[in-house]
GROMACS .gro file of C-alpha atoms in nm:
model
  101
    1MET     CA    1  10.947  10.113   7.051
    2THR     CA    2  11.131  10.352   7.282
    3LEU     CA    3  11.008  10.529   7.589
    4LYS     CA    4  10.996  10.849   7.382
    5ASP     CA    5  10.755  10.665   7.143
    6ALA     CA    6  10.551  10.533   7.439
    7GLU     CA    7  10.496  10.880   7.576
    8LYS     CA    8  10.272  10.952   7.286
    9GLU     CA    9  10.052  10.659   7.381
   10PRO     CA   10   9.763  10.649   7.631
   11ASN     CA   11   9.893  10.673   7.977
   12PHE     CA   12   9.783  10.738   8.341
   13SER     CA   13   9.937  10.778   8.684
   14GLY     CA   14   9.845  10.607   9.007
   15VAL     CA   15   9.958  10.453   9.325
   16VAL     CA   16  10.064  10.078   9.356
   17THR     CA   17   9.850   9.897   9.600
   18LYS     CA   18   9.959   9.536   9.533
   19VAL     CA   19  10.256   9.374   9.370
   20THR     CA   20  10.286   9.018   9.229
   21GLU     CA   21  10.553   8.861   9.026
   22HIS     CA   22  10.407   8.974   8.679
   23THR     CA   23  10.156   9.252   8.773
   24ILE     CA   24  10.090   9.552   8.991
   25LEU     CA   25   9.754   9.676   9.111
   26VAL     CA   26   9.733  10.055   9.058
   27ARG     CA   27   9.471  10.290   9.217
   28VAL     CA   28   9.388  10.576   8.987
   29GLY     CA   29   9.221  10.900   9.088
   30PRO     CA   30   8.913  11.065   8.937
   31GLU     CA   31   9.126  11.300   8.750
   32GLU     CA   32   9.236  11.021   8.522
   33ASP     CA   33   9.028  10.915   8.217
   34GLU     CA   34   9.081  10.544   8.308
   35TYR     CA   35   8.891  10.608   8.627
   36ARG     CA   36   8.572  10.578   8.417
   37SER     CA   37   8.659  10.219   8.366
   38SER     CA   38   8.766  10.142   8.726
   39ASP     CA   39   8.945  10.291   9.023
   40LEU     CA   40   9.173   9.985   9.032
   41LEU     CA   41   9.369   9.861   8.733
   42MET     CA   42   9.566   9.534   8.719
   43VAL     CA   43   9.876   9.622   8.500
   44SER     CA   44  10.100   9.361   8.344
   45LEU     CA   45  10.472   9.404   8.418
   46LEU     CA   46  10.555   9.219   8.091
   47THR     CA   47  10.643   9.540   7.918
   48GLU     CA   48  10.736   9.594   7.550
   49ILE     CA   49  11.019   9.838   7.636
   50GLU     CA   50  11.320   9.683   7.798
   51GLY     CA   51  11.392   9.855   8.132
   52ASP     CA   52  11.634   9.794   8.421
   53GLY     CA   53  11.426   9.527   8.589
   54ARG     CA   54  11.325   9.743   8.876
   55THR     CA   55  11.050   9.604   9.104
   56PHE     CA   56  10.785   9.826   9.249
   57GLN     CA   57  10.660   9.850   9.605
   58VAL     CA   58  10.325   9.924   9.754
   59GLY     CA   59  10.284  10.304   9.779
   60ASP     CA   60  10.503  10.383   9.471
   61GLU     CA   61  10.350  10.640   9.236
   62VAL     CA   62  10.381  10.515   8.875
   63ARG     CA   63  10.296  10.621   8.519
   64VAL     CA   64  10.172  10.342   8.291
   65TYR     CA   65  10.200  10.369   7.911
   66TYR     CA   66   9.966  10.118   7.725
   67ASP     CA   67   9.781  10.046   7.409
   68GLY     CA   68   9.453  10.214   7.520
   69MET     CA   69   9.272   9.882   7.569
   70ILE     CA   70   9.118   9.814   7.923
   71ALA     CA   71   8.954   9.479   7.996
   72GLU     CA   72   8.623   9.559   8.179
   73THR     CA   73   8.661   9.338   8.478
   74TYR     CA   74   8.707   9.434   8.838
   75PRO     CA   75   8.968   9.531   8.888
   76ALA     CA   76   9.012   9.636   8.526
   77GLN     CA   77   9.308   9.484   8.344
   78ILE     CA   78   9.566   9.626   8.112
   79ASN     CA   79   9.757   9.363   7.929
   80ARG     CA   80   9.958   9.532   7.650
   81VAL     CA   81  10.179   9.765   7.847
   82TYR     CA   82  10.468   9.954   7.673
   83ALA     CA   83  10.632  10.081   7.992
   84VAL     CA   84  10.579  10.153   8.363
   85THR     CA   85  10.785  10.434   8.505
   86LEU     CA   86  10.839  10.548   8.863
   87ILE     CA   87  10.716  10.897   8.949
   88GLU     CA   88  10.787  10.873   9.324
   89SER     CA   89  10.905  10.600   9.535
   90THR     CA   90  10.766  10.517   9.880
   91GLU     CA   91  11.124  10.601   9.983
   92ASN     CA   92  11.064  10.965   9.864
   93THR     CA   93  11.325  10.941   9.598
   94GLU     CA   94  11.222  11.061   9.252
   95SER     CA   95  11.346  10.882   8.946
   96THR     CA   96  11.230  10.714   8.631
   97ALA     CA   97  11.266  10.342   8.582
   98GLY     CA   98  11.119  10.092   8.338
   99VAL     CA   99  11.023   9.734   8.399
  100SER     CA  100  11.154   9.466   8.165
  101LYS     CA  101  11.023   9.123   8.066
   0.00000   0.00000   0.00000
């Protein structure tokens, strides 16, 4: 799968509120469909699309492409992630970056 393929899959944007070695916690706004499940989503960084190994920081705005399945816990969990791209960095630089396994 490529990023172009992933862009056709379910996705949402939000702000990173916590970073661990293999996950990020993302706060989504009410404009996102995923908000119906939870305002916080724990997103796996073990993505299916190889990226540049970029790490994320608290405050980064990201877009998450995934398989559409959300584990109904709190925070909710997304385990099958195709890609996580950077929309805007806390450093106010706009770019797109993936995260690799």
